[in-house]
Amino acid sequence: MSLPPEKASELKQLIHQQLSKMDVHGRIREILAETIREELAPDQQHLSTEDLIKALRRRGIIDDVMKELNFVTDSVEQELPSSPKQLICFDRQSTLKKTNIDPTRRYLYLQVLGGKAFLEHLQEPEPLPGQVCSTFTLCLHYRNQRFRSKPVPCACEPDFHDGFLLEVHRESLGDGTRMADSTTMLSISDPIHMVLIKTDIFGETTLVASYFLEWRSVLGSENGVTSLTVELMGVGTESKVSVGILNIKLEMYPPLNQTLSQEVVNTQLALERQKTAEKERLFLVYAKQWWREYLQIRPSHNSRLVKIFAQDENGINRPVCSYVKPLRAGRLLDTPRQAARFVNVLGYERAPVIGGGGKQEQWCTLLAFLCRSKGDCEDHANLLCSLLLGYGLEAFVCVGTKAKGVPHAWVMTCGTDGTITFWESLTGHRYIHKPTNPDEPPVAEQPKPLYPYRTIGCVFNHQMFLGNCQPSDAVETCVFDLNDESKWKPMSEEAIKSVCAPGATTSLPPFPPLCASTIDASVTSNEIEMQLRLLVSEHRKDLGLTTVWEDQLSYLLSPALASYEFERTTSISAGNEEFQDAIRRAVPDGHTFKGFPIHFVYRNARRAFATCLRSPFCEEIICCRGDQVRLAVRVRVFTYPESACAVWIMFACECAP
């Protein structure tokens, strides 16, 4: 790697300053004298360079210097593959640490310099060294770039000290290779989406706050550097309550040649807000008119689940069409069915509600859903619909009810041959819809629906919204000819586009890309398996039973677990014959084999074991008594994007009759 002469001299000067600050020369002289005194033999006339370096390394001097100079991997994780960039070490009062810098691009360096007033953790004791404690993690998304901070212990003043290097460019104008100037950057209205996640000692995640940071004030600041105090508000029912404050510093790199006046920046932001507010007002007027026309068709439509707006985690009403957008998974997911499996293994959790009174509505933005790795049925349906649209399918989110009138959301795809397929985002199951004809005589055989859905009020995607105006909203009798306006009342696509198209308004959160899993499937599988063996042995010991493990039998269970996951992903069963043949060969004649497979979407071995014991059949295997009892357990972790995983466990035993 070669540096320009001015950069090389700047780098040398920075290193020299740091060495002087640490008094490295004095420490080297002390160690040199000590080494000559203690280690140099009388017949030796000089000390070699290698001997001196060994002495410095032994006393930790070299490690200290390297650590102070920040020649270590930075904690910022840019989770998207990027083009090769020139490596420059830039340490200006520890502002910008070692990272990949492309000198032809413009960057925004965002530092989080601690937090305060997280009053919920006012009484939180100081964690002891090595003690497991609840942590905060800050997740960021900006223009297809995602970052994650180091976890810090939850406290009233959490010790956030992280830096994130955000690349600022505008490829949509065809000048992605040019360095953006102040005027160009002022027209980039994408905010920085910040999501704060709390992880408890059991690994359970909670969404604490979701904040959209307007960063362009730095364009009007002196030297392109500014400091901000960001107040984070709670989510859902607590969206009006402050949860804490973050101290943030923004810095442009390379420094701006010409900064804008603060008045120009404020005027631009005000114009954007005014334009967005006007578009949203016009859409609201149109939506009210559409709803009045919909009720005129049939007054009973008032009771149908026709969802035009939905509240996000910050309590802001957004058009439902803005929650869906074609999303490409790159090389992380290969097929639509694999995408359905990925969405299925993300955790399901209804929005928390204080007190009774039914379900709390909260549709999460995609970043909040992915960072928390769990959400409600609407979050799953929106993500699955977005992925299926990315695969080129005609997909819609359906809003209706399940049994007992419970509100629910699922996904529907329309084939070119007219086939209607329902996708249940919480389970990954697919159902072909064949409508029944209510006018047929009672003796006529009607297709029996296998899906759990009862009624449907509307369907939507990123471009269309259609209200069900058929005489009955029962799913089994619905005809999904979406072009027939006597059955489905459409909204104006232009009206939807005015507020939901990318870049249409500054209030729309941009969609983040998916990130590859950081979980090592083999290592995690082994860890969980070892923990389960220990838990089983302890459980049997408490019952006065000894435990003998059969490693070969454990290994033979692997094909079955792989087959189960393959079937969940593809709906095709394969490999069962080989598994059964191997088990017959492994189990001696006259001995009995019992196996119990079970599936989880979390990696907590103790929690999984407690769940397994609640199954009488599994408990019978774990607590098996008799002659020559041999136990086996196999764990197989299948990883998916966003570090989601499917965990398959099989307990088995063989024993003499």
C-alpha positions as CSV (number, residue, x, y, z in Angstrom):
1,M,0.0,0.0,0.0
2,S,1.4,3.4,-0.9
3,L,0.3,6.7,0.6
4,P,0.7,10.2,-0.8
5,P,3.8,12.0,0.6
6,E,1.7,14.4,2.6
7,K,-0.4,11.6,4.2
8,A,2.8,9.6,4.9
9,S,4.4,12.5,6.7
10,E,1.1,13.2,8.6
11,L,1.0,9.5,9.6
12,K,4.7,9.6,10.8
13,Q,4.0,12.7,12.8
14,L,0.9,11.2,14.5
15,I,2.9,8.1,15.4
16,H,5.8,10.1,16.7
17,Q,3.4,12.2,18.9
18,Q,1.8,9.1,20.3
19,L,5.2,7.5,21.1
20,S,6.4,10.7,22.8
21,K,3.1,10.9,24.8
22,M,3.7,7.3,26.1
23,D,7.4,8.0,26.8
24,V,8.2,4.9,24.8
25,H,11.8,6.0,24.3
26,G,12.4,6.2,28.0
27,R,10.9,2.8,28.7
28,I,13.0,1.3,25.9
29,R,16.2,2.7,27.5
30,E,15.2,1.3,30.9
31,I,14.6,-2.2,29.5
32,L,17.8,-2.0,27.4
33,A,19.8,-1.2,30.6
34,E,18.0,-4.0,32.5
35,T,18.6,-6.5,29.8
36,I,22.3,-5.7,29.4
37,R,22.7,-6.0,33.2
38,E,20.7,-9.2,33.7
39,E,20.9,-11.2,30.5
40,L,24.1,-10.3,28.6
41,A,26.9,-12.8,29.1
42,P,30.3,-11.5,30.0
43,D,31.8,-12.6,26.8
44,Q,29.2,-10.9,24.6
45,Q,30.2,-7.4,23.3
46,H,26.8,-6.3,22.0
47,L,23.0,-7.0,22.2
48,S,21.3,-8.0,19.0
49,T,18.2,-6.4,17.7
50,E,16.3,-9.7,18.0
51,D,17.2,-9.9,21.7
52,L,16.0,-6.4,22.3
53,I,12.7,-7.0,20.5
54,K,12.2,-10.2,22.5
55,A,12.7,-8.3,25.8
56,L,10.3,-5.5,24.7
57,R,7.7,-8.1,23.7
58,R,8.1,-10.1,27.0
59,R,7.5,-6.9,29.0
60,G,4.4,-6.0,27.0
61,I,5.8,-2.7,25.6
62,I,5.0,-3.6,22.0
63,D,1.5,-4.7,22.8
64,D,0.9,-1.4,24.7
65,V,2.2,0.6,21.7
66,M,0.1,-1.3,19.2
67,K,-3.0,-0.9,21.4
68,E,-2.5,2.9,21.8
69,L,-1.9,3.4,18.1
70,N,-5.3,1.6,17.4
71,F,-3.8,-0.9,15.0
72,V,-6.7,-3.2,15.9
73,T,-9.9,-4.2,14.2
74,D,-12.4,-1.5,14.9
75,S,-15.5,-2.4,16.7
76,V,-17.8,-0.9,14.1
77,E,-19.3,-3.7,12.1
78,Q,-20.2,-2.7,8.5
79,E,-22.5,-5.6,7.7
80,L,-22.6,-5.2,4.0
81,P,-20.0,-6.3,1.5
82,S,-18.4,-3.2,0.0
83,S,-15.9,-2.3,-2.7
84,P,-12.2,-2.4,-1.8
85,K,-11.2,0.9,-0.2
86,Q,-7.8,2.4,0.5
87,L,-6.7,1.8,4.1
88,I,-5.7,4.9,6.0
89,C,-5.0,5.3,9.7
90,F,-6.4,8.6,10.8
91,D,-6.2,9.4,14.5
92,R,-7.1,13.0,15.2
93,Q,-7.5,13.2,19.0
94,S,-8.8,9.6,18.7
95,T,-11.7,10.8,16.5
96,L,-11.4,8.5,13.5
97,K,-9.9,5.1,14.2
98,K,-8.4,2.8,11.6
99,T,-10.9,1.9,9.0
100,N,-11.4,1.5,5.2
101,I,-11.4,4.9,3.5
102,D,-12.0,5.5,-0.1
103,P,-10.5,9.0,-0.7
104,T,-12.9,9.7,-3.6
105,R,-16.0,9.4,-1.3
106,R,-17.5,11.5,1.3
107,Y,-18.1,10.1,4.8
108,L,-20.1,11.1,7.9
109,Y,-18.4,9.9,11.1
110,L,-21.0,9.4,13.8
111,Q,-19.8,9.0,17.4
112,V,-21.9,7.9,20.3
113,L,-20.2,9.4,23.3
114,G,-22.2,8.0,26.2
115,G,-25.8,8.1,27.4
116,K,-27.6,9.5,30.4
117,A,-31.0,9.7,32.1
118,F,-31.9,6.1,31.4
119,L,-33.9,6.3,34.6
120,E,-35.4,2.8,34.4
121,H,-31.9,1.6,35.3
122,L,-31.2,4.1,38.1
123,Q,-31.0,1.4,40.7
124,E,-29.0,-1.0,38.5
125,P,-26.0,-2.3,40.4
126,E,-22.5,-2.0,38.9
127,P,-21.9,-5.4,37.2
128,L,-19.0,-7.4,38.6
129,P,-16.2,-8.5,36.3
130,G,-17.3,-11.6,34.4
131,Q,-20.9,-11.3,35.6
132,V,-23.6,-11.8,33.0
133,C,-25.9,-8.7,32.9
134,S,-28.5,-7.1,30.7
135,T,-27.0,-5.0,27.9
136,F,-27.9,-2.2,25.5
137,T,-27.0,-2.5,21.8
138,L,-27.4,0.3,19.3
139,C,-28.2,-0.6,15.7
140,L,-27.9,1.9,12.8
141,H,-29.1,1.9,9.2
142,Y,-28.2,4.6,6.6
143,R,-28.5,4.2,2.8
144,N,-28.1,0.4,2.6
145,Q,-25.4,0.4,5.3
146,R,-25.9,-1.3,8.7
147,F,-23.9,-1.0,11.8
148,R,-24.1,-2.5,15.4
149,S,-22.4,-1.1,18.5
150,K,-20.7,-3.2,21.1
151,P,-23.1,-4.3,23.9
152,V,-22.8,-2.2,27.0
153,P,-24.2,-3.0,30.4
154,C,-27.6,-1.4,31.1
155,A,-27.2,1.6,33.4
156,C,-28.6,5.0,34.1
157,E,-25.6,6.3,32.2
158,P,-24.7,3.5,29.7
159,D,-21.1,3.6,28.6
160,F,-21.6,3.9,24.8
161,H,-18.3,4.8,23.1
162,D,-18.6,3.7,19.5
163,G,-17.9,5.3,16.1
164,F,-19.7,4.6,12.8
165,L,-18.3,5.6,9.4
166,L,-21.3,6.2,7.1
167,E,-20.7,6.7,3.4
168,V,-22.6,9.6,1.8
169,H,-23.3,9.3,-1.9
170,R,-26.1,9.6,-4.4
171,E,-25.9,6.8,-7.0
172,S,-29.4,7.6,-8.2
173,L,-28.1,10.7,-9.9
174,G,-25.4,8.7,-11.8
175,D,-22.6,10.3,-9.9
176,G,-21.8,7.5,-7.4
177,T,-18.1,7.7,-8.1
178,R,-17.9,11.5,-7.4
179,M,-17.3,13.0,-4.0
180,A,-20.5,14.6,-2.9
181,D,-20.4,18.4,-2.1
182,S,-22.4,20.3,0.5
183,T,-25.2,21.1,-1.9
184,T,-25.6,17.5,-3.2
185,M,-25.6,16.2,0.4
186,L,-28.3,18.7,1.4
187,S,-30.6,17.1,-1.1
188,I,-30.1,13.6,0.4
189,S,-33.0,13.4,2.8
190,D,-32.5,9.8,4.1
191,P,-32.3,9.9,7.9
192,I,-30.1,7.7,10.0
193,H,-32.4,5.2,11.7
194,M,-31.2,4.3,15.2
195,V,-32.7,1.4,17.1
196,L,-31.8,0.6,20.7
197,I,-32.2,-3.0,21.8
198,K,-32.0,-4.4,25.4
199,T,-30.9,-8.0,25.8
200,D,-31.5,-9.6,29.2
201,I,-29.4,-12.3,30.9
202,F,-31.5,-15.0,29.2
203,G,-30.8,-13.6,25.7
204,E,-34.4,-12.2,25.3
205,T,-34.5,-9.0,23.4
206,T,-36.7,-5.9,23.9
207,L,-37.2,-2.9,21.7
208,V,-36.3,0.2,23.8
209,A,-36.3,3.0,21.3
210,S,-36.5,3.8,17.6
211,Y,-35.2,7.2,16.4
212,F,-34.7,8.9,13.0
213,L,-31.7,11.2,13.2
214,E,-31.6,14.2,10.9
215,W,-27.9,14.5,10.2
216,R,-27.8,17.4,7.7
217,S,-27.3,20.1,10.4
218,V,-23.6,19.2,10.2
219,L,-23.5,20.7,6.7
220,G,-24.1,24.2,8.3
221,S,-21.7,23.7,11.2
222,E,-18.2,25.2,11.4
223,N,-15.5,22.8,10.0
224,G,-18.2,20.3,9.4
225,V,-18.3,19.1,13.0
226,T,-21.3,19.3,15.4
227,S,-22.5,17.7,18.6
228,L,-26.1,16.7,19.3
229,T,-28.1,15.6,22.3
230,V,-30.7,13.1,21.2
231,E,-33.6,12.3,23.4
232,L,-34.9,8.7,22.9
233,M,-38.6,8.1,23.4
234,G,-40.2,4.8,24.3
235,V,-42.2,2.6,21.9
236,G,-45.8,1.6,21.6
237,T,-47.9,2.8,24.6
238,E,-44.8,4.6,25.9
239,S,-44.0,6.5,22.8
240,K,-44.5,9.8,24.6
241,V,-42.2,8.9,27.5
242,S,-38.5,9.6,27.5
243,V,-36.3,6.6,28.0
244,G,-32.8,8.2,27.9
245,I,-30.5,10.6,26.2
246,L,-27.5,9.9,23.8
247,N,-24.6,12.3,23.3
248,I,-23.7,12.2,19.6
249,K,-21.0,13.9,17.6
250,L,-21.1,14.2,13.8
251,E,-18.1,15.0,11.6
252,M,-17.7,15.1,7.8
253,Y,-14.6,13.5,6.3
254,P,-12.8,14.7,4.3
255,P,-13.5,18.1,5.9
256,L,-15.9,20.3,3.8
257,N,-14.2,22.9,1.6
258,Q,-17.3,25.0,1.8
259,T,-20.0,24.7,4.5
260,L,-23.5,26.0,4.0
261,S,-25.2,28.6,6.1
262,Q,-27.4,27.2,8.9
263,E,-30.2,29.3,7.4
264,V,-30.0,27.5,4.1
265,V,-30.0,24.1,5.8
266,N,-33.0,25.0,8.0
267,T,-34.9,26.3,5.0
268,Q,-34.3,23.1,3.1
269,L,-35.5,21.0,6.0
270,A,-38.5,23.2,6.5
271,L,-39.5,22.9,2.8
272,E,-39.2,19.1,2.9
273,R,-41.4,18.9,6.0
274,Q,-43.9,21.2,4.5
275,K,-44.0,19.2,1.2
276,T,-44.3,15.9,3.2
277,A,-47.1,17.2,5.3
278,E,-49.0,18.4,2.3
279,K,-48.7,15.0,0.5
280,E,-49.9,13.2,3.7
281,R,-52.8,15.6,4.1
282,L,-53.9,15.1,0.5
283,F,-53.7,11.3,0.9
284,L,-55.7,11.5,4.1
285,V,-58.4,13.5,2.4
286,Y,-58.5,10.9,-0.4
287,A,-58.5,8.0,2.0
288,K,-61.6,9.4,3.8
289,Q,-63.4,9.8,0.5
290,W,-62.5,6.3,-0.5
291,W,-63.8,5.0,2.8
292,R,-67.1,6.8,2.4
293,E,-67.6,5.3,-1.0
294,Y,-66.7,1.9,0.4
295,L,-69.4,2.2,3.1
296,Q,-72.0,3.3,0.5
297,I,-71.6,-0.1,-1.3
298,R,-72.9,-1.9,1.8
299,P,-73.3,-0.5,5.3
300,S,-72.0,-3.8,6.8
301,H,-68.6,-3.0,5.4
302,N,-68.1,-0.9,8.5
303,S,-67.3,-4.1,10.5
304,R,-64.8,-5.5,8.1
305,L,-61.0,-5.3,8.8
306,V,-60.1,-2.7,6.2
307,K,-56.8,-1.4,7.4
308,I,-55.6,1.8,5.6
309,F,-53.3,3.1,8.3
310,A,-51.3,1.4,11.0
311,Q,-49.2,2.8,13.9
312,D,-45.5,2.1,14.0
313,E,-43.4,1.6,17.1
314,N,-43.3,5.4,17.6
315,G,-47.0,5.7,17.6
316,I,-47.0,7.4,14.1
317,N,-49.8,6.5,11.7
318,R,-48.5,5.4,8.3
319,P,-50.3,4.0,5.2
320,V,-50.0,0.2,5.4
321,C,-48.6,0.2,1.8
322,S,-45.5,1.9,3.2
323,Y,-44.6,-1.2,5.3
324,V,-44.1,-3.3,2.2
325,K,-41.4,-2.9,-0.6
326,P,-39.7,-5.4,-2.9
327,L,-36.7,-6.7,-0.9
328,R,-33.9,-8.6,-2.5
329,A,-32.0,-11.0,-0.2
330,G,-28.9,-11.1,-2.4
331,R,-27.2,-14.5,-1.9
332,L,-28.5,-15.0,1.6
333,L,-31.8,-16.7,0.5
334,D,-32.1,-18.7,-2.7
335,T,-35.9,-19.4,-3.1
336,P,-39.2,-18.0,-2.0
337,R,-39.8,-21.0,0.2
338,Q,-36.5,-20.5,1.9
339,A,-37.5,-16.9,2.5
340,A,-40.8,-18.1,4.1
341,R,-38.7,-20.4,6.3
342,F,-36.5,-17.5,7.3
343,V,-39.5,-15.4,8.3
344,N,-41.0,-18.3,10.1
345,V,-37.9,-18.8,12.4
346,L,-38.0,-15.1,13.5
347,G,-39.7,-15.0,16.9
348,Y,-43.4,-14.3,17.4
349,E,-44.4,-11.8,20.1
350,R,-47.5,-9.7,20.4
351,A,-47.0,-6.0,21.1
352,P,-46.9,-5.6,24.9
353,V,-49.9,-3.9,26.5
354,I,-50.3,-2.5,30.0
355,G,-53.5,-3.8,31.6
356,G,-56.3,-5.6,29.8
357,G,-58.5,-4.4,26.9
358,G,-57.3,-6.6,24.0
359,K,-54.5,-6.4,21.5
360,Q,-52.1,-3.4,21.3
361,E,-51.5,-2.3,17.7
362,Q,-47.9,-1.9,16.7
363,W,-46.5,-2.5,13.2
364,C,-42.8,-2.3,13.5
365,T,-40.5,-0.7,10.9
366,L,-38.3,-3.3,9.3
367,L,-35.1,-2.4,11.1
368,A,-36.7,-2.6,14.5
369,F,-38.2,-6.0,13.6
370,L,-34.9,-7.4,12.3
371,C,-32.8,-6.1,15.2
372,R,-35.2,-7.4,17.8
373,S,-35.5,-10.7,15.8
374,K,-39.2,-11.0,16.8
375,G,-42.5,-9.3,16.2
376,D,-46.2,-9.7,15.7
377,C,-48.0,-11.4,12.8
378,E,-48.2,-8.2,10.8
379,D,-44.4,-7.7,11.0
380,H,-43.8,-11.3,9.7
381,A,-46.4,-10.8,6.9
382,N,-44.9,-7.5,5.8
383,L,-41.4,-9.0,5.6
384,L,-42.5,-12.1,3.8
385,C,-44.5,-10.1,1.3
386,S,-41.5,-7.9,0.6
387,L,-39.2,-10.8,0.0
388,L,-41.7,-12.5,-2.3
389,L,-42.1,-9.3,-4.3
390,G,-38.3,-9.3,-4.5
391,Y,-38.5,-12.7,-6.1
392,G,-40.8,-11.4,-8.8
393,L,-44.1,-12.8,-7.4
394,E,-47.3,-10.9,-7.3
395,A,-47.7,-10.9,-3.5
396,F,-50.1,-9.1,-1.2
397,V,-50.5,-8.9,2.6
398,C,-54.0,-10.0,3.6
399,V,-55.7,-8.5,6.7
400,G,-58.6,-10.5,8.2
401,T,-59.4,-12.9,11.0
402,K,-58.7,-16.4,12.2
403,A,-60.9,-18.6,14.3
404,K,-62.9,-16.9,17.1
405,G,-62.6,-13.6,15.2
406,V,-58.9,-13.0,16.2
407,P,-57.4,-10.4,13.9
408,H,-54.6,-11.8,11.7
409,A,-52.3,-11.0,8.8
410,W,-50.9,-13.4,6.2
411,V,-49.6,-13.3,2.6
412,M,-51.2,-14.2,-0.7
413,T,-49.6,-14.8,-4.1
414,C,-51.4,-14.7,-7.4
415,G,-50.1,-17.1,-10.1
416,T,-50.1,-16.3,-13.8
417,D,-52.6,-19.2,-14.2
418,G,-54.9,-17.8,-11.6
419,T,-53.8,-20.0,-8.7
420,I,-54.2,-18.3,-5.3
421,T,-51.7,-19.4,-2.7
422,F,-51.8,-18.4,1.0
423,W,-48.5,-18.2,2.9
424,E,-48.7,-18.3,6.7
425,S,-45.7,-16.2,7.8
426,L,-45.7,-17.6,11.3
427,T,-45.4,-21.3,10.3
428,G,-44.1,-21.2,6.8
429,H,-47.1,-23.3,5.6
430,R,-48.6,-22.8,2.2
431,Y,-52.3,-23.4,1.2
432,I,-53.9,-23.4,-2.2
433,H,-57.2,-21.5,-2.1
434,K,-60.2,-23.1,-3.9
435,P,-63.3,-21.0,-3.4
436,T,-66.6,-22.6,-2.5
437,N,-69.7,-21.6,-4.3
438,P,-72.5,-20.6,-1.8
439,D,-75.1,-20.9,-4.6
440,E,-74.4,-24.6,-5.2
441,P,-77.0,-27.0,-3.9
442,P,-76.3,-28.6,-0.5
443,V,-75.6,-32.0,-2.1
444,A,-72.8,-30.6,-4.3
445,E,-69.4,-31.5,-3.0
446,Q,-67.4,-28.4,-2.0
447,P,-63.7,-28.1,-1.4
448,K,-62.9,-28.1,2.4
449,P,-60.4,-25.3,3.3
450,L,-57.3,-26.4,5.1
451,Y,-56.2,-22.9,6.0
452,P,-57.0,-21.3,9.4
453,Y,-58.3,-18.0,8.0
454,R,-62.0,-17.1,8.4
455,T,-62.6,-13.6,7.0
456,I,-60.6,-11.1,4.9
457,G,-61.2,-7.3,4.8
458,C,-58.4,-6.1,2.5
459,V,-55.2,-6.9,0.6
460,F,-52.3,-4.6,-0.2
461,N,-48.7,-4.3,-1.3
462,H,-46.4,-1.4,-2.1
463,Q,-48.5,-0.3,-5.1
464,M,-52.0,-1.4,-4.5
465,F,-54.7,-1.4,-1.8
466,L,-58.0,-3.2,-2.4
467,G,-61.0,-3.5,0.0
468,N,-63.1,-6.6,-0.1
469,C,-66.6,-5.6,-1.3
470,Q,-68.1,-9.1,-2.0
471,P,-71.4,-9.9,-0.2
472,S,-69.5,-12.1,2.3
473,D,-66.0,-11.6,3.7
474,A,-65.6,-15.3,4.4
475,V,-62.3,-16.4,2.9
476,E,-63.7,-19.7,1.7
477,T,-66.2,-18.0,-0.6
478,C,-64.0,-15.2,-1.7
479,V,-63.0,-14.9,-5.4
480,F,-59.6,-13.3,-5.7
481,D,-60.1,-11.7,-9.1
482,L,-58.4,-8.4,-8.1
483,N,-59.2,-6.7,-11.4
484,D,-63.0,-7.1,-10.8
485,E,-64.0,-3.8,-9.1
486,S,-67.4,-5.3,-8.2
487,K,-65.5,-7.7,-5.9
488,W,-62.5,-5.6,-4.8
489,K,-62.6,-1.8,-4.5
490,P,-59.1,-0.4,-5.4
491,M,-57.4,2.7,-4.2
492,S,-55.8,5.0,-6.7
493,E,-52.3,3.7,-7.4
494,E,-51.2,7.3,-8.0
495,A,-52.5,8.3,-4.6
496,I,-50.6,5.4,-3.0
497,K,-47.5,6.3,-5.0
498,S,-47.6,9.9,-3.8
499,V,-46.9,8.8,-0.2
500,C,-45.4,5.3,-0.4
501,A,-43.0,5.3,-3.4
502,P,-39.3,5.4,-2.4
503,G,-38.3,9.1,-1.8
504,A,-41.9,10.3,-2.1
505,T,-41.8,11.7,1.4
506,T,-39.1,12.3,4.0
507,S,-41.1,10.6,6.7
508,L,-40.9,7.1,5.2
509,P,-38.2,4.9,6.8
510,P,-36.0,3.3,4.1
511,F,-35.7,-0.4,4.0
512,P,-32.5,-1.9,5.3
513,P,-30.7,-4.8,3.6
514,L,-30.6,-8.3,5.2
515,C,-27.3,-9.2,7.0
516,A,-25.6,-12.6,6.9
517,S,-25.7,-14.7,10.1
518,T,-22.9,-14.4,12.6
519,I,-23.6,-17.7,14.1
520,D,-21.2,-20.7,13.6
521,A,-23.7,-23.5,13.1
522,S,-21.3,-26.4,13.9
523,V,-19.9,-24.7,17.1
524,T,-23.3,-23.7,18.3
525,S,-24.7,-27.2,17.6
526,N,-21.9,-28.8,19.7
527,E,-22.3,-26.3,22.5
528,I,-26.0,-27.0,22.9
529,E,-25.5,-30.7,22.6
530,M,-22.9,-30.8,25.3
531,Q,-25.2,-28.7,27.6
532,L,-28.1,-31.0,27.0
533,R,-26.0,-34.1,27.8
534,L,-25.0,-32.5,31.1
535,L,-28.6,-31.6,31.9
536,V,-29.9,-35.1,31.0
537,S,-27.1,-36.7,33.2
538,E,-28.0,-34.5,36.1
539,H,-31.7,-35.1,35.7
540,R,-31.2,-38.9,35.7
541,K,-28.8,-38.7,38.6
542,D,-31.5,-37.0,40.7
543,L,-33.7,-40.0,39.8
544,G,-31.0,-42.4,40.9
545,L,-30.2,-43.5,37.4
546,T,-26.9,-43.8,35.6
547,T,-26.4,-42.4,32.1
548,V,-24.5,-44.1,29.3
549,W,-24.2,-42.2,26.0
550,E,-23.9,-43.9,22.7
551,D,-21.9,-41.6,20.4
552,Q,-22.4,-43.6,17.2
553,L,-26.2,-43.6,17.7
554,S,-26.1,-39.8,18.3
555,Y,-24.3,-39.4,15.0
556,L,-26.8,-41.5,13.1
557,L,-29.6,-39.1,14.2
558,S,-28.1,-36.2,12.0
559,P,-29.7,-37.2,8.7
560,A,-33.1,-37.2,10.3
561,L,-32.7,-33.7,11.6
562,A,-31.4,-32.5,8.2
563,S,-34.4,-34.2,6.5
564,Y,-36.8,-32.4,8.9
565,E,-35.4,-29.0,8.1
566,F,-35.4,-29.7,4.4
567,E,-39.0,-30.7,4.6
568,R,-39.9,-27.5,6.5
569,T,-38.2,-25.4,3.7
570,T,-39.3,-27.3,0.6
571,S,-42.4,-29.3,1.7
572,I,-40.6,-32.3,0.3
573,S,-39.7,-35.3,2.4
574,A,-36.3,-37.0,1.6
575,G,-33.8,-39.3,3.1
576,N,-36.1,-41.0,5.6
577,E,-35.4,-44.5,4.1
578,E,-31.6,-44.2,4.7
579,F,-32.1,-43.0,8.3
580,Q,-34.4,-45.9,9.1
581,D,-32.1,-48.5,7.5
582,A,-29.1,-47.1,9.5
583,I,-31.0,-47.3,12.8
584,R,-32.1,-50.9,12.1
585,R,-28.5,-51.9,11.6
586,A,-27.3,-50.0,14.7
587,V,-29.8,-51.3,17.2
588,P,-29.2,-54.9,18.3
589,D,-31.8,-57.6,17.6
590,G,-34.4,-57.6,20.3
591,H,-33.6,-54.1,21.6
592,T,-36.1,-51.2,21.4
593,F,-35.3,-47.9,19.8
594,K,-37.2,-44.7,20.7
595,G,-36.6,-41.3,19.2
596,F,-38.2,-37.8,19.8
597,P,-37.4,-34.9,17.5
598,I,-38.4,-31.3,18.5
599,H,-37.8,-27.9,17.0
600,F,-37.0,-24.5,18.5
601,V,-36.1,-21.0,17.2
602,Y,-33.9,-20.1,20.2
603,R,-30.5,-21.4,21.4
604,N,-31.1,-21.6,25.2
605,A,-30.4,-25.3,26.1
606,R,-31.9,-25.1,29.6
607,R,-35.1,-23.6,28.3
608,A,-35.3,-26.2,25.5
609,F,-34.7,-29.1,28.0
610,A,-37.5,-27.8,30.3
611,T,-39.9,-27.7,27.3
612,C,-38.9,-31.3,26.3
613,L,-39.6,-32.6,29.7
614,R,-43.2,-31.4,29.4
615,S,-43.7,-34.0,26.6
616,P,-44.6,-37.4,28.1
617,F,-43.0,-39.2,25.2
618,C,-39.7,-37.3,25.6
619,E,-39.7,-37.7,29.4
620,E,-40.1,-41.4,28.8
621,I,-36.9,-41.5,26.7
622,I,-34.8,-39.3,29.1
623,C,-36.0,-41.2,32.2
624,C,-35.8,-44.6,30.5
625,R,-35.1,-47.5,32.9
626,G,-34.0,-51.0,32.2
627,D,-31.1,-53.2,31.2
628,Q,-28.4,-51.9,28.8
629,V,-30.0,-48.5,28.4
630,R,-28.0,-46.3,26.1
631,L,-29.0,-42.7,25.4
632,A,-28.3,-40.4,22.4
633,V,-28.9,-36.8,21.7
634,R,-28.2,-34.8,18.5
635,V,-28.5,-31.1,17.9
636,R,-28.4,-29.4,14.5
637,V,-28.6,-25.7,14.2
638,F,-29.6,-24.3,10.8
639,T,-28.6,-20.6,10.4
640,Y,-30.5,-17.9,8.4
641,P,-29.9,-14.2,7.8
642,E,-30.1,-11.8,10.7
643,S,-28.6,-14.6,12.9
644,A,-32.0,-16.3,13.0
645,C,-31.8,-20.0,13.4
646,A,-33.8,-23.2,13.5
647,V,-32.6,-25.6,16.2
648,W,-33.5,-29.3,15.8
649,I,-33.0,-31.6,18.8
650,M,-33.5,-35.4,18.8
651,F,-33.4,-37.5,22.0
652,A,-33.2,-41.2,21.5
653,C,-32.6,-44.4,23.5
654,E,-32.1,-48.1,23.0
655,C,-32.7,-50.6,25.6
656,A,-33.1,-54.4,26.1
657,P,-36.6,-55.7,26.5
